[in-house]
């Protein structure tokens, strides 16, 4: 009966009007952010990529359609998706140095789907999911250590179709999340909300233009930023029912942004106290 009601709501014109608005808003956010990624350098770009560019709007729209308990369950279900994204990045980074974008993406997405489904079946609640996700991310950081070295991104020509690719990917995700939330419940919605949309967009755009090695550098530099997602989701799950979406969602955003900002500050080279150069020997002699 619930599925019939959900299907009836999907057929309503107001539903599709709201969905189109959600698709447009989310696409605009991710397109603008991914353009910034390409101009900010590998580390800054990686930290931008691990902001909740697609998940944030997805959770905001879920909050408009569902209650706090639904969002809490979605947050717990999102944690395995974060672990799967770490495995996606590790797989792509390893494949991109030897293969093209299509083969690398196919392998990485297959790993993401399998990992998200498998880890989601483990259960255990919020704390077990958070611990497992953290351990997976740390393992991927260690495994990808050799891929992190890299200088500034090489120059690349602009292509008008890039914007359409990025917009199309994120709009497809918004549709999937909204429909999953209505038809399949919080588990599917939570997993899809953290599908690696930004990572896929960056791979599709950057790999053909700057090469697989440089793209692998950008993606692997984003792995520490995924730990900010874990902290934000745990905070969201703990606060959403007590404080409501109006406070819990901004708090999760602040945690995520603060974590990435801390990584950037910690990565800044420390300025050493300048040692004054020795004075040249005086030409004057003592009389």
PDB file of C-alpha atoms in Angstrom:
ATOM      1  CA  UNK A   1       0.000   0.000   0.000  1.00  0.00           C
ATOM      2  CA  UNK A   2       2.891   2.346   0.780  1.00  0.00           C
ATOM      3  CA  UNK A   3       4.401   1.721  -2.661  1.00  0.00           C
ATOM      4  CA  UNK A   4       1.059   2.497  -4.324  1.00  0.00           C
ATOM      5  CA  UNK A   5       0.833   5.762  -2.398  1.00  0.00           C
ATOM      6  CA  UNK A   6       4.399   6.663  -3.356  1.00  0.00           C
ATOM      7  CA  UNK A   7       3.731   5.912  -7.010  1.00  0.00           C
ATOM      8  CA  UNK A   8       0.618   8.071  -6.896  1.00  0.00           C
ATOM      9  CA  UNK A   9       2.667  10.938  -5.480  1.00  0.00           C
ATOM     10  CA  UNK A  10       5.304  10.512  -8.192  1.00  0.00           C
ATOM     11  CA  UNK A  11       2.639  10.947 -10.869  1.00  0.00           C
ATOM     12  CA  UNK A  12       1.645  14.334  -9.485  1.00  0.00           C
ATOM     13  CA  UNK A  13       2.674  17.398 -11.498  1.00  0.00           C
ATOM     14  CA  UNK A  14       3.844  19.187  -8.348  1.00  0.00           C
ATOM     15  CA  UNK A  15       6.268  16.337  -7.652  1.00  0.00           C
ATOM     16  CA  UNK A  16       7.904  16.670 -11.055  1.00  0.00           C
ATOM     17  CA  UNK A  17       8.073  20.448 -10.811  1.00  0.00           C
ATOM     18  CA  UNK A  18       9.823  20.166  -7.448  1.00  0.00           C
ATOM     19  CA  UNK A  19      12.125  17.452  -8.799  1.00  0.00           C
ATOM     20  CA  UNK A  20      13.170  19.625 -11.755  1.00  0.00           C
ATOM     21  CA  UNK A  21      13.961  22.464  -9.352  1.00  0.00           C
ATOM     22  CA  UNK A  22      16.055  20.104  -7.209  1.00  0.00           C
ATOM     23  CA  UNK A  23      17.908  18.815 -10.274  1.00  0.00           C
ATOM     24  CA  UNK A  24      18.725  22.317 -11.474  1.00  0.00           C
ATOM     25  CA  UNK A  25      19.907  23.566  -8.079  1.00  0.00           C
ATOM     26  CA  UNK A  26      22.098  20.531  -7.450  1.00  0.00           C
ATOM     27  CA  UNK A  27      23.623  20.615 -10.930  1.00  0.00           C
ATOM     28  CA  UNK A  28      24.487  24.299 -10.553  1.00  0.00           C
ATOM     29  CA  UNK A  29      26.261  23.652  -7.235  1.00  0.00           C
ATOM     30  CA  UNK A  30      28.362  20.751  -8.524  1.00  0.00           C
ATOM     31  CA  UNK A  31      29.223  22.408 -11.844  1.00  0.00           C
ATOM     32  CA  UNK A  32      30.446  25.572 -10.118  1.00  0.00           C
ATOM     33  CA  UNK A  33      32.400  23.562  -7.569  1.00  0.00           C
ATOM     34  CA  UNK A  34      34.043  21.293 -10.146  1.00  0.00           C
ATOM     35  CA  UNK A  35      35.113  24.338 -12.158  1.00  0.00           C
ATOM     36  CA  UNK A  36      36.773  25.611  -8.993  1.00  0.00           C
ATOM     37  CA  UNK A  37      38.504  22.242  -8.552  1.00  0.00           C
ATOM     38  CA  UNK A  38      40.193  22.583 -11.923  1.00  0.00           C
ATOM     39  CA  UNK A  39      41.589  26.007 -11.063  1.00  0.00           C
ATOM     40  CA  UNK A  40      42.697  25.489  -7.461  1.00  0.00           C
ATOM     41  CA  UNK A  41      45.425  22.836  -7.677  1.00  0.00           C
ATOM     42  CA  UNK A  42      45.389  19.174  -6.596  1.00  0.00           C
ATOM     43  CA  UNK A  43      45.061  19.472  -2.811  1.00  0.00           C
ATOM     44  CA  UNK A  44      42.655  22.403  -2.715  1.00  0.00           C
ATOM     45  CA  UNK A  45      40.675  20.782  -5.499  1.00  0.00           C
ATOM     46  CA  UNK A  46      40.533  17.510  -3.569  1.00  0.00           C
ATOM     47  CA  UNK A  47      39.229  19.293  -0.469  1.00  0.00           C
ATOM     48  CA  UNK A  48      36.556  21.036  -2.542  1.00  0.00           C
ATOM     49  CA  UNK A  49      35.609  17.676  -4.058  1.00  0.00           C
ATOM     50  CA  UNK A  50      35.025  16.200  -0.587  1.00  0.00           C
ATOM     51  CA  UNK A  51      32.629  18.908   0.489  1.00  0.00           C
ATOM     52  CA  UNK A  52      28.974  17.757   0.463  1.00  0.00           C
ATOM     53  CA  UNK A  53      28.380  19.191  -3.008  1.00  0.00           C
ATOM     54  CA  UNK A  54      25.894  16.559  -4.102  1.00  0.00           C
ATOM     55  CA  UNK A  55      25.059  14.890  -0.772  1.00  0.00           C
ATOM     56  CA  UNK A  56      24.186  18.208   0.869  1.00  0.00           C
ATOM     57  CA  UNK A  57      21.409  19.080  -1.564  1.00  0.00           C
ATOM     58  CA  UNK A  58      20.265  15.441  -1.572  1.00  0.00           C
ATOM     59  CA  UNK A  59      19.890  15.433   2.224  1.00  0.00           C
ATOM     60  CA  UNK A  60      18.205  18.825   2.165  1.00  0.00           C
ATOM     61  CA  UNK A  61      15.593  17.515  -0.234  1.00  0.00           C
ATOM     62  CA  UNK A  62      15.158  14.352   1.824  1.00  0.00           C
ATOM     63  CA  UNK A  63      14.532  16.563   4.868  1.00  0.00           C
ATOM     64  CA  UNK A  64      11.766  18.339   2.986  1.00  0.00           C
ATOM     65  CA  UNK A  65      10.034  15.038   2.179  1.00  0.00           C
ATOM     66  CA  UNK A  66      10.685  12.874   5.258  1.00  0.00           C
ATOM     67  CA  UNK A  67      10.856  12.984   9.047  1.00  0.00           C
ATOM     68  CA  UNK A  68      13.899  13.049  11.330  1.00  0.00           C
ATOM     69  CA  UNK A  69      13.918   9.283  11.899  1.00  0.00           C
ATOM     70  CA  UNK A  70      14.138   8.707   8.134  1.00  0.00           C
ATOM     71  CA  UNK A  71      17.142  11.046   7.921  1.00  0.00           C
ATOM     72  CA  UNK A  72      18.856   9.319  10.823  1.00  0.00           C
ATOM     73  CA  UNK A  73      18.512   5.930   9.142  1.00  0.00           C
ATOM     74  CA  UNK A  74      19.734   7.450   5.889  1.00  0.00           C
ATOM     75  CA  UNK A  75      22.829   8.871   7.623  1.00  0.00           C
ATOM     76  CA  UNK A  76      23.706   5.442   9.041  1.00  0.00           C
ATOM     77  CA  UNK A  77      23.156   3.866   5.605  1.00  0.00           C
ATOM     78  CA  UNK A  78      25.415   6.499   4.010  1.00  0.00           C
ATOM     79  CA  UNK A  79      28.475   5.414   5.994  1.00  0.00           C
ATOM     80  CA  UNK A  80      29.072   2.211   3.967  1.00  0.00           C
ATOM     81  CA  UNK A  81      28.759   4.341   0.827  1.00  0.00           C
ATOM     82  CA  UNK A  82      31.621   6.531   2.094  1.00  0.00           C
ATOM     83  CA  UNK A  83      33.784   3.439   2.643  1.00  0.00           C
ATOM     84  CA  UNK A  84      32.845   2.264  -0.845  1.00  0.00           C
ATOM     85  CA  UNK A  85      33.884   5.652  -2.242  1.00  0.00           C
ATOM     86  CA  UNK A  86      37.324   5.247  -0.661  1.00  0.00           C
ATOM     87  CA  UNK A  87      37.627   1.884  -2.414  1.00  0.00           C
ATOM     88  CA  UNK A  88      36.370   3.516  -5.640  1.00  0.00           C
ATOM     89  CA  UNK A  89      39.183   6.076  -5.407  1.00  0.00           C
ATOM     90  CA  UNK A  90      41.843   3.467  -4.670  1.00  0.00           C
ATOM     91  CA  UNK A  91      40.673   1.301  -7.569  1.00  0.00           C
ATOM     92  CA  UNK A  92      40.531   4.214  -9.993  1.00  0.00           C
ATOM     93  CA  UNK A  93      43.945   5.524  -8.963  1.00  0.00           C
ATOM     94  CA  UNK A  94      45.513   2.135  -9.553  1.00  0.00           C
ATOM     95  CA  UNK A  95      43.810   1.581 -12.907  1.00  0.00           C
ATOM     96  CA  UNK A  96      44.124   5.129 -14.284  1.00  0.00           C
ATOM     97  CA  UNK A  97      47.908   4.929 -14.598  1.00  0.00           C
ATOM     98  CA  UNK A  98      47.629   2.028 -17.036  1.00  0.00           C
ATOM     99  CA  UNK A  99      44.181   2.310 -18.616  1.00  0.00           C
ATOM    100  CA  UNK A 100      41.840   4.906 -20.079  1.00  0.00           C
ATOM    101  CA  UNK A 101      38.957   6.631 -18.369  1.00  0.00           C
ATOM    102  CA  UNK A 102      36.280   4.154 -19.493  1.00  0.00           C
ATOM    103  CA  UNK A 103      38.071   1.030 -18.251  1.00  0.00           C
ATOM    104  CA  UNK A 104      39.185   2.737 -15.033  1.00  0.00           C
ATOM    105  CA  UNK A 105      35.681   4.008 -14.276  1.00  0.00           C
ATOM    106  CA  UNK A 106      34.100   0.639 -15.034  1.00  0.00           C
ATOM    107  CA  UNK A 107      36.421  -1.103 -12.584  1.00  0.00           C
ATOM    108  CA  UNK A 108      36.011   1.564  -9.892  1.00  0.00           C
ATOM    109  CA  UNK A 109      32.220   1.697 -10.160  1.00  0.00           C
ATOM    110  CA  UNK A 110      31.982  -2.092 -10.005  1.00  0.00           C
ATOM    111  CA  UNK A 111      34.018  -2.017  -6.790  1.00  0.00           C
ATOM    112  CA  UNK A 112      31.858   0.806  -5.387  1.00  0.00           C
ATOM    113  CA  UNK A 113      28.587  -1.044  -6.040  1.00  0.00           C
ATOM    114  CA  UNK A 114      29.864  -4.328  -4.616  1.00  0.00           C
ATOM    115  CA  UNK A 115      31.401  -2.653  -1.550  1.00  0.00           C
ATOM    116  CA  UNK A 116      28.367  -0.482  -0.811  1.00  0.00           C
ATOM    117  CA  UNK A 117      26.011  -3.469  -0.940  1.00  0.00           C
ATOM    118  CA  UNK A 118      28.317  -5.755   1.037  1.00  0.00           C
ATOM    119  CA  UNK A 119      29.180  -3.241   3.764  1.00  0.00           C
ATOM    120  CA  UNK A 120      25.547  -2.217   4.098  1.00  0.00           C
ATOM    121  CA  UNK A 121      24.662  -5.831   4.918  1.00  0.00           C
ATOM    122  CA  UNK A 122      27.086  -5.917   7.848  1.00  0.00           C
ATOM    123  CA  UNK A 123      24.731  -3.907  10.023  1.00  0.00           C
ATOM    124  CA  UNK A 124      25.809  -3.158  13.570  1.00  0.00           C
ATOM    125  CA  UNK A 125      24.309   0.298  13.852  1.00  0.00           C
ATOM    126  CA  UNK A 126      25.885   3.745  13.833  1.00  0.00           C
ATOM    127  CA  UNK A 127      29.095   3.107  15.747  1.00  0.00           C
ATOM    128  CA  UNK A 128      30.049  -0.127  14.001  1.00  0.00           C
ATOM    129  CA  UNK A 129      29.364   1.452  10.599  1.00  0.00           C
ATOM    130  CA  UNK A 130      31.406   4.518  11.544  1.00  0.00           C
ATOM    131  CA  UNK A 131      34.341   2.423  12.782  1.00  0.00           C
ATOM    132  CA  UNK A 132      34.380   0.152   9.720  1.00  0.00           C
ATOM    133  CA  UNK A 133      34.180   3.137   7.381  1.00  0.00           C
ATOM    134  CA  UNK A 134      37.050   4.889   9.149  1.00  0.00           C
ATOM    135  CA  UNK A 135      39.252   1.786   8.984  1.00  0.00           C
ATOM    136  CA  UNK A 136      38.531   1.322   5.274  1.00  0.00           C
ATOM    137  CA  UNK A 137      39.438   4.950   4.531  1.00  0.00           C
ATOM    138  CA  UNK A 138      42.679   4.729   6.533  1.00  0.00           C
ATOM    139  CA  UNK A 139      43.597   1.513   4.710  1.00  0.00           C
ATOM    140  CA  UNK A 140      43.002   3.182   1.340  1.00  0.00           C
ATOM    141  CA  UNK A 141      45.105   6.199   2.371  1.00  0.00           C
ATOM    142  CA  UNK A 142      47.985   3.861   3.170  1.00  0.00           C
ATOM    143  CA  UNK A 143      47.543   1.854  -0.036  1.00  0.00           C
ATOM    144  CA  UNK A 144      47.462   4.989  -2.202  1.00  0.00           C
ATOM    145  CA  UNK A 145      50.419   6.743  -0.603  1.00  0.00           C
ATOM    146  CA  UNK A 146      52.547   6.371  -3.736  1.00  0.00           C
ATOM    147  CA  UNK A 147      49.846   8.002  -5.899  1.00  0.00           C
ATOM    148  CA  UNK A 148      49.660  11.217  -3.856  1.00  0.00           C
ATOM    149  CA  UNK A 149      52.821  12.884  -5.148  1.00  0.00           C
ATOM    150  CA  UNK A 150      52.270  15.359  -7.908  1.00  0.00           C
ATOM    151  CA  UNK A 151      52.812  18.936  -8.887  1.00  0.00           C
ATOM    152  CA  UNK A 152      50.354  21.486 -10.222  1.00  0.00           C
ATOM    153  CA  UNK A 153      47.744  20.249 -12.633  1.00  0.00           C
ATOM    154  CA  UNK A 154      48.877  20.605 -16.246  1.00  0.00           C
ATOM    155  CA  UNK A 155      47.061  23.019 -18.490  1.00  0.00           C
ATOM    156  CA  UNK A 156      44.065  21.752 -20.432  1.00  0.00           C
ATOM    157  CA  UNK A 157      41.783  23.098 -23.143  1.00  0.00           C
ATOM    158  CA  UNK A 158      38.209  23.968 -22.271  1.00  0.00           C
ATOM    159  CA  UNK A 159      35.328  22.043 -23.826  1.00  0.00           C
ATOM    160  CA  UNK A 160      31.740  23.226 -23.792  1.00  0.00           C
ATOM    161  CA  UNK A 161      30.443  19.679 -23.380  1.00  0.00           C
ATOM    162  CA  UNK A 162      32.188  19.301 -20.012  1.00  0.00           C
ATOM    163  CA  UNK A 163      29.518  21.339 -18.249  1.00  0.00           C
ATOM    164  CA  UNK A 164      26.776  19.166 -19.726  1.00  0.00           C
ATOM    165  CA  UNK A 165      28.539  15.985 -18.579  1.00  0.00           C
ATOM    166  CA  UNK A 166      28.865  17.251 -15.011  1.00  0.00           C
ATOM    167  CA  UNK A 167      25.295  18.547 -14.910  1.00  0.00           C
ATOM    168  CA  UNK A 168      23.901  15.325 -16.353  1.00  0.00           C
ATOM    169  CA  UNK A 169      25.658  13.123 -13.793  1.00  0.00           C
ATOM    170  CA  UNK A 170      24.481  15.077 -10.768  1.00  0.00           C
ATOM    171  CA  UNK A 171      20.914  15.472 -12.049  1.00  0.00           C
ATOM    172  CA  UNK A 172      20.724  11.716 -12.544  1.00  0.00           C
ATOM    173  CA  UNK A 173      21.826  11.243  -8.937  1.00  0.00           C
ATOM    174  CA  UNK A 174      19.182  13.647  -7.623  1.00  0.00           C
ATOM    175  CA  UNK A 175      16.471  11.722  -9.471  1.00  0.00           C
ATOM    176  CA  UNK A 176      17.800   8.423  -8.105  1.00  0.00           C
ATOM    177  CA  UNK A 177      17.940   9.687  -4.513  1.00  0.00           C
ATOM    178  CA  UNK A 178      14.484  11.243  -4.575  1.00  0.00           C
ATOM    179  CA  UNK A 179      12.872   8.190  -6.151  1.00  0.00           C
ATOM    180  CA  UNK A 180      14.767   5.843  -3.835  1.00  0.00           C
ATOM    181  CA  UNK A 181      13.595   7.855  -0.854  1.00  0.00           C
ATOM    182  CA  UNK A 182       9.983   7.496  -1.932  1.00  0.00           C
ATOM    183  CA  UNK A 183      10.044   3.902  -3.122  1.00  0.00           C
ATOM    184  CA  UNK A 184      12.857   2.020  -1.382  1.00  0.00           C
ATOM    185  CA  UNK A 185      13.259   3.682   2.003  1.00  0.00           C
ATOM    186  CA  UNK A 186      16.099   5.374   3.887  1.00  0.00           C
ATOM    187  CA  UNK A 187      18.703   2.697   3.204  1.00  0.00           C
ATOM    188  CA  UNK A 188      18.720   3.122  -0.562  1.00  0.00           C
ATOM    189  CA  UNK A 189      18.383   6.891  -0.286  1.00  0.00           C
ATOM    190  CA  UNK A 190      21.329   7.096   2.099  1.00  0.00           C
ATOM    191  CA  UNK A 191      23.559   4.988  -0.142  1.00  0.00           C
ATOM    192  CA  UNK A 192      22.699   6.918  -3.288  1.00  0.00           C
ATOM    193  CA  UNK A 193      23.104  10.293  -1.563  1.00  0.00           C
ATOM    194  CA  UNK A 194      26.815   9.513  -1.221  1.00  0.00           C
ATOM    195  CA  UNK A 195      27.350   7.925  -4.612  1.00  0.00           C
ATOM    196  CA  UNK A 196      30.711   9.183  -5.970  1.00  0.00           C
ATOM    197  CA  UNK A 197      29.139  11.778  -8.250  1.00  0.00           C
ATOM    198  CA  UNK A 198      31.847  14.409  -7.906  1.00  0.00           C
ATOM    199  CA  UNK A 199      34.613  11.806  -8.241  1.00  0.00           C
ATOM    200  CA  UNK A 200      33.042  10.390 -11.398  1.00  0.00           C
ATOM    201  CA  UNK A 201      32.627  13.916 -12.790  1.00  0.00           C
ATOM    202  CA  UNK A 202      36.266  14.756 -12.108  1.00  0.00           C
ATOM    203  CA  UNK A 203      37.447  11.520 -13.683  1.00  0.00           C
ATOM    204  CA  UNK A 204      35.341  12.015 -16.805  1.00  0.00           C
ATOM    205  CA  UNK A 205      36.540  15.591 -17.234  1.00  0.00           C
ATOM    206  CA  UNK A 206      40.154  15.492 -16.025  1.00  0.00           C
ATOM    207  CA  UNK A 207      41.425  12.108 -17.211  1.00  0.00           C
ATOM    208  CA  UNK A 208      41.240  12.806 -20.963  1.00  0.00           C
ATOM    209  CA  UNK A 209      42.675  16.297 -20.453  1.00  0.00           C
ATOM    210  CA  UNK A 210      45.499  15.917 -17.928  1.00  0.00           C
ATOM    211  CA  UNK A 211      46.127  12.169 -17.981  1.00  0.00           C
ATOM    212  CA  UNK A 212      45.480   9.305 -15.618  1.00  0.00           C
ATOM    213  CA  UNK A 213      48.431   9.943 -13.289  1.00  0.00           C
ATOM    214  CA  UNK A 214      47.430  13.535 -12.512  1.00  0.00           C
ATOM    215  CA  UNK A 215      43.798  12.541 -12.092  1.00  0.00           C
ATOM    216  CA  UNK A 216      44.850   9.775  -9.701  1.00  0.00           C
ATOM    217  CA  UNK A 217      46.743  12.382  -7.668  1.00  0.00           C
ATOM    218  CA  UNK A 218      43.665  14.598  -7.322  1.00  0.00           C
ATOM    219  CA  UNK A 219      41.411  11.718  -6.311  1.00  0.00           C
ATOM    220  CA  UNK A 220      43.809  10.155  -3.809  1.00  0.00           C
ATOM    221  CA  UNK A 221      44.434  13.529  -2.160  1.00  0.00           C
ATOM    222  CA  UNK A 222      40.694  13.585  -1.418  1.00  0.00           C
ATOM    223  CA  UNK A 223      40.826  10.427   0.741  1.00  0.00           C
ATOM    224  CA  UNK A 224      41.546  12.247   4.048  1.00  0.00           C
ATOM    225  CA  UNK A 225      38.573  14.501   3.311  1.00  0.00           C
ATOM    226  CA  UNK A 226      36.276  11.469   3.431  1.00  0.00           C
ATOM    227  CA  UNK A 227      36.942  11.251   7.176  1.00  0.00           C
ATOM    228  CA  UNK A 228      35.127  14.579   7.461  1.00  0.00           C
ATOM    229  CA  UNK A 229      32.082  12.945   5.888  1.00  0.00           C
ATOM    230  CA  UNK A 230      32.206  10.227   8.542  1.00  0.00           C
ATOM    231  CA  UNK A 231      32.293  12.759  11.372  1.00  0.00           C
ATOM    232  CA  UNK A 232      29.497  14.797   9.778  1.00  0.00           C
ATOM    233  CA  UNK A 233      27.240  11.772   9.276  1.00  0.00           C
ATOM    234  CA  UNK A 234      27.776  10.525  12.825  1.00  0.00           C
ATOM    235  CA  UNK A 235      26.909  13.989  14.132  1.00  0.00           C
ATOM    236  CA  UNK A 236      23.837  14.121  11.889  1.00  0.00           C
ATOM    237  CA  UNK A 237      22.611  10.721  13.088  1.00  0.00           C
ATOM    238  CA  UNK A 238      23.081  11.748  16.725  1.00  0.00           C
ATOM    239  CA  UNK A 239      21.422  15.176  16.480  1.00  0.00           C
ATOM    240  CA  UNK A 240      18.739  15.000  13.792  1.00  0.00           C
ATOM    241  CA  UNK A 241      15.969  13.676  16.042  1.00  0.00           C
ATOM    242  CA  UNK A 242      16.882  15.892  18.991  1.00  0.00           C
ATOM    243  CA  UNK A 243      17.420  19.207  17.209  1.00  0.00           C
ATOM    244  CA  UNK A 244      15.657  18.721  13.875  1.00  0.00           C
ATOM    245  CA  UNK A 245      16.980  19.256  10.337  1.00  0.00           C
ATOM    246  CA  UNK A 246      17.208  23.048  10.693  1.00  0.00           C
ATOM    247  CA  UNK A 247      20.072  22.690  13.188  1.00  0.00           C
ATOM    248  CA  UNK A 248      21.432  19.192  12.544  1.00  0.00           C
ATOM    249  CA  UNK A 249      22.109  19.663   8.809  1.00  0.00           C
ATOM    250  CA  UNK A 250      24.046  22.951   9.220  1.00  0.00           C
ATOM    251  CA  UNK A 251      26.028  21.374  12.076  1.00  0.00           C
ATOM    252  CA  UNK A 252      27.035  18.476   9.834  1.00  0.00           C
ATOM    253  CA  UNK A 253      28.058  20.962   7.143  1.00  0.00           C
ATOM    254  CA  UNK A 254      30.197  22.957   9.591  1.00  0.00           C
ATOM    255  CA  UNK A 255      31.963  19.774  10.732  1.00  0.00           C
ATOM    256  CA  UNK A 256      32.680  18.756   7.136  1.00  0.00           C
ATOM    257  CA  UNK A 257      33.945  22.181   6.086  1.00  0.00           C
ATOM    258  CA  UNK A 258      35.961  22.570   9.296  1.00  0.00           C
ATOM    259  CA  UNK A 259      37.682  19.217   8.786  1.00  0.00           C
ATOM    260  CA  UNK A 260      38.707  20.036   5.215  1.00  0.00           C
ATOM    261  CA  UNK A 261      39.834  23.508   6.238  1.00  0.00           C
ATOM    262  CA  UNK A 262      41.978  21.954   8.960  1.00  0.00           C
ATOM    263  CA  UNK A 263      43.624  19.662   6.398  1.00  0.00           C
ATOM    264  CA  UNK A 264      44.473  22.655   4.216  1.00  0.00           C
ATOM    265  CA  UNK A 265      45.914  24.590   7.150  1.00  0.00           C
ATOM    266  CA  UNK A 266      47.959  21.611   8.310  1.00  0.00           C
ATOM    267  CA  UNK A 267      49.354  21.088   4.800  1.00  0.00           C
ATOM    268  CA  UNK A 268      50.664  24.642   4.487  1.00  0.00           C
ATOM    269  CA  UNK A 269      54.454  24.693   4.508  1.00  0.00           C
ATOM    270  CA  UNK A 270      55.803  26.083   7.729  1.00  0.00           C
ATOM    271  CA  UNK A 271      57.728  29.260   7.365  1.00  0.00           C
ATOM    272  CA  UNK A 272      61.177  28.995   8.785  1.00  0.00           C
ATOM    273  CA  UNK A 273      62.739  32.015  10.410  1.00  0.00           C
ATOM    274  CA  UNK A 274      64.887  33.648   7.841  1.00  0.00           C
ATOM    275  CA  UNK A 275      68.578  33.600   8.718  1.00  0.00           C
ATOM    276  CA  UNK A 276      70.237  36.846   7.641  1.00  0.00           C
ATOM    277  CA  UNK A 277      72.994  36.301   5.127  1.00  0.00           C
ATOM    278  CA  UNK A 278      76.525  36.755   6.429  1.00  0.00           C
ATOM    279  CA  UNK A 279      77.991  40.177   5.929  1.00  0.00           C
ATOM    280  CA  UNK A 280      80.690  40.441   3.318  1.00  0.00           C
ATOM    281  CA  UNK A 281      84.143  40.914   4.741  1.00  0.00           C
ATOM    282  CA  UNK A 282      84.944  44.545   5.359  1.00  0.00           C
ATOM    283  CA  UNK A 283      87.416  46.168   3.066  1.00  0.00           C
ATOM    284  CA  UNK A 284      88.580  48.385   5.874  1.00  0.00           C
ATOM    285  CA  UNK A 285      91.491  47.277   8.070  1.00  0.00           C
ATOM    286  CA  UNK A 286      92.180  48.216  11.591  1.00  0.00           C
ATOM    287  CA  UNK A 287      94.770  50.939  11.865  1.00  0.00           C
TER     288      UNK A 287
END
